[in-house]
Amino acid sequence: MELREYVHVLRRSWLLVLACVLLGGLLAATASWRQTKMYAASVTMVVSSSDEAVNAASAYQGGLLSQQRVKSYANLVASERVASDVIARLHLAESPADLRARIEAQAVPDTVLLRAVVRDADPQRAKLIADSVGEAFSAAVERIERPSEDEPPSVHVRVWERAKAPTAPISPQPVRNVVIGLLLGVIVGIAAGIGRHRLDTSIGGDSDASVITGAATLGMIGYDSDASRHPLIVHLSPHSRRAEAFRQLRTNLQFVNIDTGPRSILVTSSVAQEGKSTTVCNLAIALAQGGARVCLVEGDLRRPSFGEYLGIESAAGLTSVLIGAAELDDVLQPWGEGRVGDGRVEILPSGPVPPNPSELLGSRNMAELLEVLDSRFDIVLIDTPPLLPVTDAAVLATRVDGALLVARTGRTRREQLRRAVGALRAVDANLLGTVLTMMPTKGANSHYYGSYETYAPHPRHLRSRGEAGFPNESSPAIPAQGRARATSAAGTSSSDGRPTDGRPVDGRPADTRVADGRAAKPTAAARKAATRAAVEADSRLGGRKGSRSKPRSAPQPSTQPATSSSAAEGTDQVSAEDSPAVEIAAQRQPDEPTAPLAYGTADYPDHPAGR
């Protein structure tokens, strides 16, 4: 692993590392709190030769003898004989072995000093034991160094400095223990993160997918907890991070092959529950918003889901056409009133579930149907079953221009993705690229999503757009139909100016429904702004055939009512009696701002915005 990979692993496993660090510190603090406090008292002894020095040479030899004895005596201080003598002196209720474990002796280098340290839970008892050790050891040396009862010992050991009662414990040391616990937690956490990374066989990011598939990662769709409740995010929330990710996928598809470009695209995955159906639906809407005519084919004949996501009827569809039970035009269903943005989306549902899906998808009728769809639409998107459980997608992949392979980050296994690519390669299918879903929006792969979130339109702009007659995020994006369509001559109107025969009003069909099922009725302010914008557009079309009323002057009666045909042909005459827009324009103050155009300008070739 390279350093960059280690950093990536640490960023992915920072929670695990943090948990190990906190656990290590907590365990160390708990152990320190439960540990018995121990105190230490020390006694210092001096070793000297008993021979009287008559000259410098004998004094030097006596000093060397004392230093040699100090090194040996350091091992005898904690002997069983000394411990037994101390227990007898102080009447301690413990064994010599237990006492020896709490006695340590060390010789001070290059001196004749010997220091004994005694540890005990009671500071006063530690002092008493240390003093008793000094006395008991001195007596033991006297017996050892005495050659006979009548002769004095050659070496003496005397207590030089008696022990003092300690005031602070030597253990535990909570600060040191906690620091050690934290460091151990860091080491264990990093080791666990690296181990988990090596044992984890799931797709972790675009680098993993590119290495396995050998194709580019065309899209990375971020994780959204509300994705199951709002699958069509491009339509319901066009300024969200996930919606922008689908538009990025649309853009990348356009650059797969600049000269020809794929016309028919199959969308599949290795296993189920990877998000291929929601991906293909959102991609279709994004392509239509870019001006493409899109046909969305539900090729998953085993578990169809378009009826749930798109709210369409799936009783008749693809299987009905393939077996000759229905014509294509009879089962194609427009979505979004037939238009989405500048394009349109038409859906070919699955139809009745057949007993032989693979045979139907690989039949000659399916090939001929795809040719018909290619000739009628700019893009044909086909949702198919996963590659590994069944062969439907592999069979159909040979009849399309390319395939998109969807993989779920953190769930799809590398081996599963490798086998799925192998299934496509086996039939010589064209793998356009991969799409990763459920990408983490925090951590190593979150740069793009976080940056786009800060560049979404301000709510103030969205409100002003809705007040000016444009669709806002809470209602479906229905394009403007043009003033000629909006002022159709046929039909009658109600008292508030809205047609009663289903004609469009303000560029919106009368039976338009929003997501919550209520009719999308334009407000009075929106109708007023739209009418005012239309009159303002008329006032700028000077020099065209026909007479017009002056928007700034008093209304003049006209002998011809305004009709859609006259508007389209350049004879757009507005009557003061038939059109309240002229009266509104006449009453508007000169400094009153003009509302944005709520109608399309395609019907006005002379208008600056229509050129």
Coordinates of C-alpha atoms in Angstrom, one line a residue:
M1 CA 0.0 0.0 0.0
E2 CA 1.2 3.5 -0.8
L3 CA 1.0 6.4 1.6
R4 CA -2.0 7.8 -0.2
E5 CA -3.8 4.6 0.4
Y6 CA -3.0 4.6 4.0
V7 CA -4.3 8.1 4.3
H8 CA -7.5 7.0 2.5
V9 CA -7.9 4.1 4.9
L10 CA -7.4 6.3 7.9
R11 CA -10.0 8.7 6.6
R12 CA -12.5 5.9 6.1
S13 CA -11.7 4.3 9.5
W14 CA -11.4 7.4 11.6
L15 CA -14.4 6.4 13.7
L16 CA -12.8 3.0 14.4
V17 CA -9.6 4.7 15.4
L18 CA -11.4 7.2 17.6
A19 CA -13.3 4.4 19.3
C20 CA -10.1 2.5 20.0
V21 CA -8.4 5.6 21.4
L22 CA -11.3 6.4 23.7
L23 CA -11.6 2.8 24.8
G24 CA -7.9 2.7 25.6
G25 CA -8.0 5.9 27.6
L26 CA -11.1 4.7 29.4
L27 CA -9.6 1.4 30.3
A28 CA -6.4 3.0 31.6
A29 CA -8.3 5.5 33.7
T30 CA -10.5 2.8 35.1
A31 CA -7.5 0.6 36.0
S32 CA -5.8 3.5 37.6
W33 CA -8.8 4.3 39.7
R34 CA -9.2 0.7 40.9
Q35 CA -5.6 0.1 41.6
T36 CA -4.4 0.2 45.2
K37 CA -2.2 3.2 46.1
M38 CA 1.4 2.2 47.0
Y39 CA 3.9 4.3 49.0
A40 CA 7.7 3.9 49.0
A41 CA 10.2 4.5 51.9
S42 CA 14.0 4.1 51.5
V43 CA 16.8 3.6 53.9
T44 CA 20.5 4.3 53.1
M45 CA 23.3 2.2 54.5
V46 CA 27.1 2.6 54.3
V47 CA 29.6 -0.2 54.0
S48 CA 33.0 0.2 55.6
S49 CA 36.1 -1.9 56.4
S50 CA 36.9 -2.6 60.0
D51 CA 40.7 -2.6 59.5
E52 CA 42.5 0.5 60.7
A53 CA 44.3 2.2 57.9
V54 CA 48.0 2.8 58.8
N55 CA 48.9 4.3 55.5
A56 CA 47.3 5.4 52.2
A57 CA 47.8 2.0 50.6
S58 CA 45.8 0.2 53.3
A59 CA 43.1 2.8 53.2
Y60 CA 42.8 2.4 49.4
Q61 CA 42.6 -1.4 49.8
G62 CA 39.9 -1.0 52.4
G63 CA 37.8 1.2 50.1
L64 CA 38.1 -1.3 47.3
L65 CA 37.0 -4.1 49.6
S66 CA 33.9 -2.1 50.7
Q67 CA 32.9 -1.4 47.1
Q68 CA 33.2 -5.0 46.2
R69 CA 31.0 -5.9 49.2
V70 CA 28.3 -3.4 48.2
K71 CA 27.7 -5.1 44.9
S72 CA 27.2 -8.4 46.7
Y73 CA 25.2 -7.0 49.5
A74 CA 22.6 -5.5 47.1
N75 CA 21.5 -9.1 46.4
L76 CA 21.3 -10.1 50.0
V77 CA 19.1 -7.2 51.3
A78 CA 15.9 -8.9 50.0
S79 CA 17.0 -12.4 51.1
E80 CA 14.6 -14.7 53.0
R81 CA 16.8 -14.4 56.2
V82 CA 16.4 -10.6 56.3
A83 CA 12.7 -10.8 55.5
S84 CA 12.1 -13.3 58.3
D85 CA 14.0 -11.1 60.7
V86 CA 11.9 -8.1 59.8
I87 CA 8.7 -10.0 60.2
A88 CA 9.8 -11.2 63.6
R89 CA 10.8 -7.7 64.7
L90 CA 7.5 -6.0 63.6
H91 CA 5.2 -9.0 64.1
L92 CA 3.9 -8.7 60.5
A93 CA 1.1 -11.0 59.4
E94 CA 2.6 -11.9 56.0
S95 CA 5.0 -14.5 54.6
P96 CA 8.7 -13.8 53.9
A97 CA 8.0 -14.3 50.2
D98 CA 5.4 -11.5 50.1
L99 CA 7.7 -9.1 52.0
R100 CA 10.6 -9.9 49.7
A101 CA 8.5 -9.0 46.7
R102 CA 8.1 -5.5 48.1
I103 CA 11.8 -4.9 49.0
E104 CA 14.3 -3.6 46.4
A105 CA 18.0 -2.8 47.0
Q106 CA 20.5 -1.1 44.8
A107 CA 24.1 0.0 45.1
V108 CA 24.9 3.6 44.4
P109 CA 27.5 3.5 41.6
D110 CA 31.2 4.2 42.6
T111 CA 30.3 4.6 46.3
V112 CA 30.1 2.4 49.3
L113 CA 26.4 3.3 49.8
L114 CA 23.6 0.8 49.7
R115 CA 19.9 1.9 49.4
A116 CA 16.9 -0.3 50.3
V117 CA 13.4 0.7 49.1
V118 CA 10.2 -0.8 50.7
R119 CA 6.8 -0.5 49.1
D120 CA 3.6 -0.7 51.1
A121 CA 0.0 0.5 51.0
D122 CA 0.4 2.3 54.3
P123 CA 3.0 5.1 54.3
Q124 CA 3.8 4.7 58.1
R125 CA 4.3 0.9 57.8
A126 CA 6.5 1.4 54.8
K127 CA 8.8 3.6 56.9
L128 CA 8.9 1.1 59.8
I129 CA 9.7 -1.8 57.5
A130 CA 12.4 0.2 55.7
D131 CA 14.1 1.0 59.0
S132 CA 13.8 -2.6 60.2
V133 CA 15.3 -3.8 56.9
G134 CA 18.4 -1.6 57.6
E135 CA 18.8 -2.9 61.1
A136 CA 18.2 -6.5 60.2
F137 CA 20.7 -6.4 57.3
S138 CA 23.4 -4.8 59.4
A139 CA 23.0 -7.6 61.9
A140 CA 23.2 -10.2 59.2
V141 CA 26.4 -8.7 57.8
E142 CA 27.9 -8.7 61.2
R143 CA 27.3 -12.5 61.5
I144 CA 28.5 -13.2 58.0
E145 CA 31.8 -11.1 58.1
R146 CA 32.8 -12.3 61.6
P147 CA 35.4 -15.1 61.1
S148 CA 35.0 -16.3 64.7
E149 CA 33.3 -15.4 67.9
D150 CA 36.5 -13.8 69.3
E151 CA 37.4 -11.7 66.2
P152 CA 35.7 -8.6 65.0
P153 CA 34.0 -8.5 61.5
S154 CA 36.1 -7.4 58.6
V155 CA 33.3 -5.3 57.1
H156 CA 30.6 -3.2 58.9
V157 CA 27.2 -2.0 57.5
R158 CA 25.6 0.8 59.4
V159 CA 22.4 2.8 58.7
W160 CA 23.5 6.2 57.4
E161 CA 20.0 7.7 56.8
R162 CA 16.9 6.4 58.2
A163 CA 13.6 6.2 56.3
K164 CA 11.0 9.0 56.2
A165 CA 7.2 8.5 55.9
P166 CA 6.2 9.2 52.2
T167 CA 3.5 11.8 51.6
A168 CA 2.6 10.9 48.0
P169 CA 2.0 7.5 46.4
I170 CA 4.3 6.2 43.8
S171 CA 1.5 4.3 42.0
P172 CA -0.8 4.4 40.3
Q173 CA 0.1 7.3 37.9
P174 CA -3.2 8.2 36.2
V175 CA -1.8 10.7 33.7
R176 CA 1.0 8.3 32.5
N177 CA -1.4 5.4 32.4
V178 CA -4.0 7.3 30.4
V179 CA -1.4 8.6 27.9
I180 CA -0.2 5.0 27.4
G181 CA -3.8 3.8 27.0
L182 CA -4.4 6.5 24.3
L183 CA -1.3 5.6 22.4
L184 CA -2.1 2.0 22.5
G185 CA -5.6 2.8 21.3
V186 CA -4.2 4.7 18.3
I187 CA -1.9 1.8 17.4
V188 CA -4.7 -0.7 17.8
G189 CA -7.2 1.5 15.8
I190 CA -4.8 2.0 12.9
A191 CA -4.0 -1.7 12.8
A192 CA -7.7 -2.6 12.9
G193 CA -8.5 -0.1 10.1
I194 CA -5.8 -1.5 7.9
G195 CA -6.9 -5.0 8.7
R196 CA -10.5 -4.2 7.9
H197 CA -9.5 -2.6 4.6
R198 CA -7.5 -5.7 3.6
L199 CA -10.4 -8.0 4.6
D200 CA -13.1 -5.8 3.1
T201 CA -13.9 -7.0 -0.4
S202 CA -16.6 -4.4 -1.2
I203 CA -16.2 -1.6 -3.7
G204 CA -14.8 1.4 -1.8
G205 CA -14.7 4.1 -4.5
D206 CA -14.2 5.0 -8.1
S207 CA -10.6 3.7 -8.1
D208 CA -11.7 0.2 -7.1
A209 CA -14.4 0.2 -9.8
S210 CA -12.0 1.5 -12.5
V211 CA -9.4 -1.1 -11.8
I212 CA -11.8 -4.0 -11.8
T213 CA -13.9 -3.0 -14.8
G214 CA -11.3 -1.4 -16.9
A215 CA -13.8 1.3 -17.7
A216 CA -14.3 4.9 -16.5
T217 CA -16.6 5.8 -13.6
L218 CA -19.2 8.0 -15.3
G219 CA -21.3 8.8 -12.2
M220 CA -21.1 8.8 -8.4
I221 CA -24.5 9.2 -6.8
G222 CA -24.3 10.2 -3.2
Y223 CA -26.1 8.6 -0.3
D224 CA -29.5 10.0 0.7
S225 CA -31.6 8.7 3.6
D226 CA -34.8 9.9 1.8
A227 CA -34.0 8.1 -1.5
S228 CA -36.5 5.4 -0.9
R229 CA -39.3 7.9 -0.3
H230 CA -38.3 10.3 -3.1
P231 CA -36.6 8.2 -5.8
L232 CA -37.1 10.8 -8.6
I233 CA -34.8 13.4 -7.1
V234 CA -34.0 15.1 -10.4
H235 CA -37.7 16.0 -10.7
L236 CA -38.6 16.7 -7.1
S237 CA -35.5 18.5 -6.0
P238 CA -33.5 19.6 -9.0
H239 CA -31.0 21.6 -7.0
S240 CA -30.0 18.8 -4.6
R241 CA -26.6 17.2 -4.6
R242 CA -28.0 13.9 -5.9
A243 CA -29.8 15.6 -8.8
E244 CA -26.6 17.3 -9.8
A245 CA -24.8 14.0 -9.7
F246 CA -27.3 12.6 -12.2
R247 CA -26.7 15.6 -14.5
Q248 CA -23.0 14.9 -14.2
L249 CA -23.7 11.4 -15.4
R250 CA -25.7 12.8 -18.3
T251 CA -22.8 15.0 -19.2
N252 CA -20.2 12.2 -19.0
L253 CA -22.4 10.0 -21.3
Q254 CA -22.3 12.7 -24.0
F255 CA -18.5 12.5 -24.0
V256 CA -18.2 8.7 -24.2
N257 CA -18.2 8.9 -28.0
I258 CA -18.3 12.4 -29.3
D259 CA -18.7 11.4 -33.0
T260 CA -21.6 9.0 -32.8
G261 CA -22.6 8.6 -29.2
P262 CA -24.7 5.8 -27.8
R263 CA -28.4 5.9 -28.8
S264 CA -29.5 2.8 -26.9
I265 CA -28.1 2.2 -23.4
L266 CA -28.7 -0.8 -21.2
V267 CA -28.6 -0.2 -17.4
T268 CA -27.8 -3.2 -15.2
S269 CA -26.0 -4.3 -12.1
S270 CA -24.3 -7.3 -10.7
V271 CA -26.8 -8.2 -8.1
A272 CA -30.1 -6.8 -6.9
Q273 CA -30.7 -3.8 -4.6
E274 CA -27.9 -1.6 -6.1
G275 CA -30.1 1.2 -7.3
K276 CA -30.2 0.6 -11.1
S277 CA -33.9 1.3 -11.5
T278 CA -33.8 4.7 -9.7
T279 CA -30.6 5.5 -11.6
V280 CA -32.2 4.8 -15.0
C281 CA -35.3 6.8 -14.2
N282 CA -33.4 9.9 -12.9
L283 CA -31.0 9.6 -15.9
A284 CA -34.0 9.7 -18.3
I285 CA -35.4 12.8 -16.7
A286 CA -32.0 14.5 -16.7
L287 CA -31.6 13.7 -20.4
A288 CA -35.0 15.0 -21.2
Q289 CA -34.3 18.2 -19.3
G290 CA -31.3 18.6 -21.6
G291 CA -33.6 18.6 -24.6
A292 CA -33.4 14.9 -25.6
R293 CA -36.4 12.7 -26.6
V294 CA -36.0 9.7 -24.3
C295 CA -37.7 6.4 -24.4
L296 CA -37.5 4.6 -21.0
V297 CA -38.0 0.8 -21.5
E298 CA -38.7 -1.4 -18.6
G299 CA -36.7 -4.5 -19.6
D300 CA -36.8 -6.0 -16.1
L301 CA -39.6 -8.5 -16.8
R302 CA -39.0 -10.4 -13.6
R303 CA -39.4 -7.6 -11.0
P304 CA -40.8 -4.5 -12.7
S305 CA -40.7 -1.3 -10.6
F306 CA -41.6 1.5 -12.9
G307 CA -45.2 1.5 -11.8
E308 CA -44.1 2.3 -8.2
Y309 CA -41.5 4.9 -9.2
L310 CA -43.2 6.6 -12.1
G311 CA -46.9 6.1 -11.3
I312 CA -47.7 4.4 -14.6
E313 CA -50.0 1.5 -15.6
S314 CA -48.0 -1.6 -16.4
A315 CA -50.9 -3.9 -17.5
A316 CA -49.8 -3.7 -21.1
G317 CA -46.3 -2.9 -22.3
L318 CA -43.1 -4.5 -23.7
T319 CA -44.3 -8.1 -23.5
S320 CA -47.6 -7.2 -25.1
V321 CA -45.7 -5.7 -28.1
L322 CA -43.3 -8.5 -28.4
I323 CA -46.0 -11.2 -28.6
G324 CA -48.1 -9.1 -30.9
A325 CA -50.9 -8.4 -28.5
A326 CA -50.6 -4.6 -28.8
E327 CA -49.1 -1.9 -31.0
L328 CA -46.2 0.2 -29.8
D329 CA -48.1 3.5 -29.9
D330 CA -50.9 2.0 -27.8
V331 CA -48.6 1.1 -24.9
L332 CA -46.1 4.0 -24.9
Q333 CA -47.0 6.4 -22.0
P334 CA -45.8 10.0 -21.9
W335 CA -44.5 11.1 -18.5
G336 CA -44.7 14.6 -17.1
E337 CA -47.5 15.7 -19.5
G338 CA -45.4 14.5 -22.4
R339 CA -42.6 17.1 -21.9
V340 CA -39.8 17.4 -19.4
G341 CA -37.8 20.5 -19.8
D342 CA -37.0 21.0 -23.5
G343 CA -37.3 17.3 -24.3
R344 CA -39.8 14.5 -23.5
V345 CA -39.9 11.1 -21.8
E346 CA -42.1 8.3 -23.0
I347 CA -42.2 5.1 -21.0
L348 CA -42.6 1.5 -22.3
P349 CA -43.6 -0.5 -19.2
S350 CA -42.9 -4.2 -18.8
G351 CA -46.4 -5.4 -19.3
P352 CA -47.5 -8.9 -18.1
V353 CA -44.7 -10.9 -16.5
P354 CA -43.9 -13.7 -19.0
P355 CA -42.7 -17.2 -18.2
N356 CA -39.7 -16.8 -20.6
P357 CA -38.1 -13.4 -20.2
S358 CA -34.7 -14.2 -21.6
E359 CA -36.2 -15.7 -24.8
L360 CA -38.4 -12.6 -25.3
L361 CA -35.6 -10.2 -24.8
G362 CA -33.4 -12.2 -27.2
S363 CA -36.0 -12.6 -29.9
R364 CA -36.1 -11.0 -33.4
N365 CA -39.1 -9.0 -32.4
M366 CA -37.1 -7.3 -29.7
A367 CA -34.3 -6.4 -32.1
E368 CA -36.9 -4.9 -34.5
L369 CA -38.5 -3.0 -31.7
L370 CA -35.2 -1.5 -30.7
E371 CA -34.6 -0.3 -34.3
V372 CA -38.0 1.4 -34.3
L373 CA -37.3 3.1 -31.0
D374 CA -33.9 4.2 -32.1
S375 CA -35.4 5.9 -35.1
R376 CA -38.1 7.7 -33.1
F377 CA -36.1 8.8 -30.1
D378 CA -32.7 10.4 -29.4
I379 CA -31.9 8.1 -26.4
V380 CA -33.4 4.7 -25.5
L381 CA -32.7 3.6 -21.9
I382 CA -33.4 0.0 -20.9
D383 CA -33.7 -1.2 -17.3
T384 CA -32.7 -4.8 -17.1
P385 CA -32.3 -7.5 -14.3
P386 CA -29.0 -8.0 -12.6
L387 CA -26.3 -9.9 -14.5
L388 CA -25.3 -12.6 -12.1
P389 CA -28.7 -14.1 -11.1
V390 CA -30.2 -14.3 -14.7
T391 CA -29.0 -13.9 -18.3
D392 CA -31.6 -11.4 -19.4
A393 CA -29.2 -8.4 -19.4
A394 CA -26.4 -10.3 -21.1
V395 CA -28.8 -11.4 -23.9
L396 CA -30.1 -7.9 -24.4
A397 CA -26.6 -6.2 -24.2
T398 CA -25.7 -7.5 -27.6
R399 CA -28.5 -5.5 -29.2
V400 CA -27.7 -2.1 -27.7
D401 CA -25.0 0.5 -28.3
G402 CA -23.6 0.2 -24.8
A403 CA -24.2 -0.9 -21.2
L404 CA -23.9 1.0 -17.9
L405 CA -23.0 -1.1 -14.9
V406 CA -24.4 0.1 -11.5
A407 CA -22.5 -0.8 -8.3
R408 CA -23.4 0.1 -4.8
T409 CA -20.5 1.5 -2.7
G410 CA -19.7 -0.5 0.4
R411 CA -22.0 -3.4 -0.6
T412 CA -21.1 -4.7 -4.0
R413 CA -18.2 -7.2 -3.7
R414 CA -15.2 -6.9 -6.0
E415 CA -15.7 -10.5 -7.1
Q416 CA -19.3 -9.8 -8.0
L417 CA -18.4 -6.8 -10.1
R418 CA -15.6 -8.7 -11.7
R419 CA -18.0 -11.6 -12.7
A420 CA -20.6 -9.1 -14.0
V421 CA -17.9 -7.5 -16.2
G422 CA -17.0 -11.0 -17.4
A423 CA -20.6 -11.7 -18.3
L424 CA -20.7 -8.6 -20.5
R425 CA -17.3 -9.4 -22.1
A426 CA -18.4 -12.9 -22.8
V427 CA -21.1 -11.7 -25.2
D428 CA -18.9 -8.9 -26.6
A429 CA -21.0 -6.1 -25.1
N430 CA -19.8 -2.5 -25.1
L431 CA -19.3 -1.5 -21.5
L432 CA -19.6 2.3 -21.4
G433 CA -18.7 2.7 -17.8
T434 CA -19.8 2.3 -14.2
V435 CA -22.1 4.2 -11.9
L436 CA -21.5 4.1 -8.2
T437 CA -24.5 4.6 -6.0
M438 CA -24.7 5.2 -2.2
M439 CA -21.4 7.1 -2.2
P440 CA -20.6 8.6 1.2
T441 CA -21.3 12.3 1.4
K442 CA -18.7 12.7 4.2
G443 CA -15.2 11.5 4.2
A444 CA -12.7 10.8 1.5
N445 CA -15.1 11.0 -1.4
S446 CA -17.3 13.9 -0.3
H447 CA -15.4 16.8 -1.9
Y448 CA -17.8 17.2 -4.9
Y449 CA -21.1 16.9 -3.0
G450 CA -20.1 19.3 -0.3
S451 CA -18.9 21.9 -2.7
Y452 CA -22.1 21.8 -4.8
E453 CA -24.3 22.1 -1.7
T454 CA -22.8 25.6 -1.1
Y455 CA -23.6 26.6 -4.7
A456 CA -27.3 25.7 -4.9
P457 CA -29.6 28.6 -5.8
H458 CA -30.6 30.8 -2.8
P459 CA -34.2 30.2 -1.6
R460 CA -34.9 33.9 -2.3
H461 CA -34.3 33.3 -6.0
L462 CA -36.5 30.3 -6.1
R463 CA -39.3 32.3 -4.4
S464 CA -39.0 35.1 -6.8
R465 CA -39.0 32.7 -9.7
G466 CA -42.2 31.1 -8.5
E467 CA -43.9 34.5 -8.0
A468 CA -43.0 35.5 -11.5
G469 CA -45.0 32.7 -13.0
F470 CA -42.2 30.2 -13.3
P471 CA -42.5 26.7 -11.8
N472 CA -40.7 26.3 -8.4
E473 CA -39.3 23.2 -6.7
S474 CA -42.6 22.3 -5.1
S475 CA -44.4 21.8 -8.4
P476 CA -43.5 19.8 -11.5
A477 CA -41.4 21.7 -14.0
I478 CA -43.8 22.2 -16.9
P479 CA -42.4 24.2 -19.8
A480 CA -44.0 27.4 -21.2
Q481 CA -46.3 26.6 -24.1
G482 CA -46.1 30.0 -25.9
R483 CA -48.6 32.8 -26.1
A484 CA -50.3 31.5 -29.2
R485 CA -51.2 28.3 -27.4
A486 CA -52.2 30.1 -24.3
T487 CA -54.7 32.3 -26.1
S488 CA -56.5 29.6 -28.1
A489 CA -59.8 30.9 -29.6
A490 CA -61.8 27.7 -29.1
G491 CA -63.5 27.0 -25.8
T492 CA -65.2 29.0 -23.1
S493 CA -63.8 30.5 -19.9
S494 CA -65.1 30.7 -16.4
S495 CA -65.6 33.9 -14.4
D496 CA -62.0 34.0 -13.3
G497 CA -60.7 33.7 -16.9
R498 CA -59.7 30.0 -16.7
P499 CA -61.0 27.8 -19.5
T500 CA -63.5 25.1 -18.7
D501 CA -62.7 22.9 -21.7
G502 CA -59.2 21.8 -20.6
R503 CA -57.3 24.4 -22.7
P504 CA -53.9 25.5 -21.3
V505 CA -53.8 28.5 -19.0
D506 CA -50.6 30.5 -18.6
G507 CA -48.7 27.8 -20.4
R508 CA -50.0 25.1 -18.0
P509 CA -52.5 22.4 -19.0
A510 CA -55.8 22.7 -17.0
D511 CA -55.5 19.1 -15.7
T512 CA -51.9 19.4 -14.5
R513 CA -51.4 17.6 -11.2
V514 CA -48.6 18.2 -8.7
A515 CA -47.0 15.6 -6.6
D516 CA -49.5 15.7 -3.8
G517 CA -52.5 15.2 -6.2
R518 CA -53.9 18.7 -6.2
A519 CA -54.6 20.7 -9.3
A520 CA -51.8 23.1 -10.2
K521 CA -53.9 26.3 -10.3
P522 CA -51.9 29.4 -11.1
T523 CA -52.4 32.2 -8.6
A524 CA -54.0 35.5 -9.4
A525 CA -50.6 37.2 -9.1
A526 CA -49.1 34.8 -11.5
R527 CA -51.9 35.2 -14.1
K528 CA -51.6 39.0 -13.8
A529 CA -47.8 38.9 -14.2
A530 CA -48.1 36.6 -17.2
T531 CA -50.7 38.7 -19.0
R532 CA -48.7 41.8 -18.3
A533 CA -45.5 40.1 -19.7
A534 CA -47.5 39.1 -22.8
V535 CA -48.6 42.7 -23.4
E536 CA -45.1 44.0 -22.8
A537 CA -43.9 41.6 -25.5
D538 CA -46.5 42.8 -27.9
S539 CA -45.5 46.4 -27.3
R540 CA -41.9 45.5 -28.5
L541 CA -43.0 43.9 -31.8
G542 CA -43.4 47.1 -33.8
G543 CA -43.5 47.0 -37.6
R544 CA -45.5 43.7 -37.9
K545 CA -48.6 43.3 -39.9
G546 CA -51.8 44.3 -38.1
S547 CA -52.7 47.0 -35.6
R548 CA -51.9 47.0 -31.8
S549 CA -53.1 49.0 -28.9
K550 CA -50.6 51.1 -27.1
P551 CA -49.8 49.7 -23.7
R552 CA -49.0 53.1 -22.2
S553 CA -52.1 54.9 -23.5
A554 CA -55.8 54.6 -22.9
P555 CA -57.4 51.4 -24.3
Q556 CA -58.8 51.8 -27.8
P557 CA -61.6 49.5 -29.0
S558 CA -60.8 47.0 -31.7
T559 CA -63.1 45.4 -34.2
Q560 CA -61.3 42.1 -34.1
P561 CA -60.8 39.9 -31.1
A562 CA -57.4 38.4 -30.3
T563 CA -57.1 34.7 -31.5
S564 CA -54.4 32.2 -31.5
S565 CA -54.2 32.2 -35.3
S566 CA -53.8 35.9 -35.5
A567 CA -51.0 35.9 -32.9
A568 CA -49.2 33.1 -34.7
E569 CA -49.5 34.8 -38.1
G570 CA -48.4 38.3 -37.0
T571 CA -51.9 39.8 -36.8
D572 CA -52.0 39.9 -33.0
Q573 CA -54.7 42.5 -32.3
V574 CA -55.7 43.0 -28.7
S575 CA -59.1 44.4 -27.8
A576 CA -59.7 46.6 -24.8
E577 CA -63.0 45.0 -24.2
D578 CA -61.9 41.3 -24.7
S579 CA -58.4 41.5 -23.0
P580 CA -58.0 42.9 -19.5
A581 CA -54.3 42.9 -20.1
V582 CA -54.4 46.3 -21.9
E583 CA -56.2 47.9 -19.0
I584 CA -53.6 46.4 -16.6
A585 CA -50.8 47.7 -18.8
A586 CA -52.4 51.2 -19.0
Q587 CA -52.7 51.4 -15.2
R588 CA -49.1 50.3 -14.5
Q589 CA -46.9 53.2 -13.3
P590 CA -43.8 54.0 -15.5
D591 CA -41.4 53.1 -12.7
E592 CA -43.1 49.8 -11.9
P593 CA -40.8 46.9 -12.8
T594 CA -41.8 44.6 -15.6
A595 CA -42.4 40.9 -14.7
P596 CA -40.3 38.3 -16.4
L597 CA -41.8 36.6 -19.4
A598 CA -43.9 33.7 -18.3
Y599 CA -44.6 32.5 -21.9
G600 CA -42.3 31.1 -24.5
T601 CA -40.8 33.4 -27.1
A602 CA -40.7 30.8 -29.9
D603 CA -43.9 32.3 -31.4
Y604 CA -42.3 35.7 -31.6
P605 CA -39.5 35.6 -34.2
D606 CA -39.0 39.4 -34.0
H607 CA -38.6 39.4 -30.3
P608 CA -35.0 39.8 -29.1
A609 CA -35.4 36.8 -26.8
G610 CA -36.8 34.7 -29.6
R611 CA -34.0 35.2 -32.1

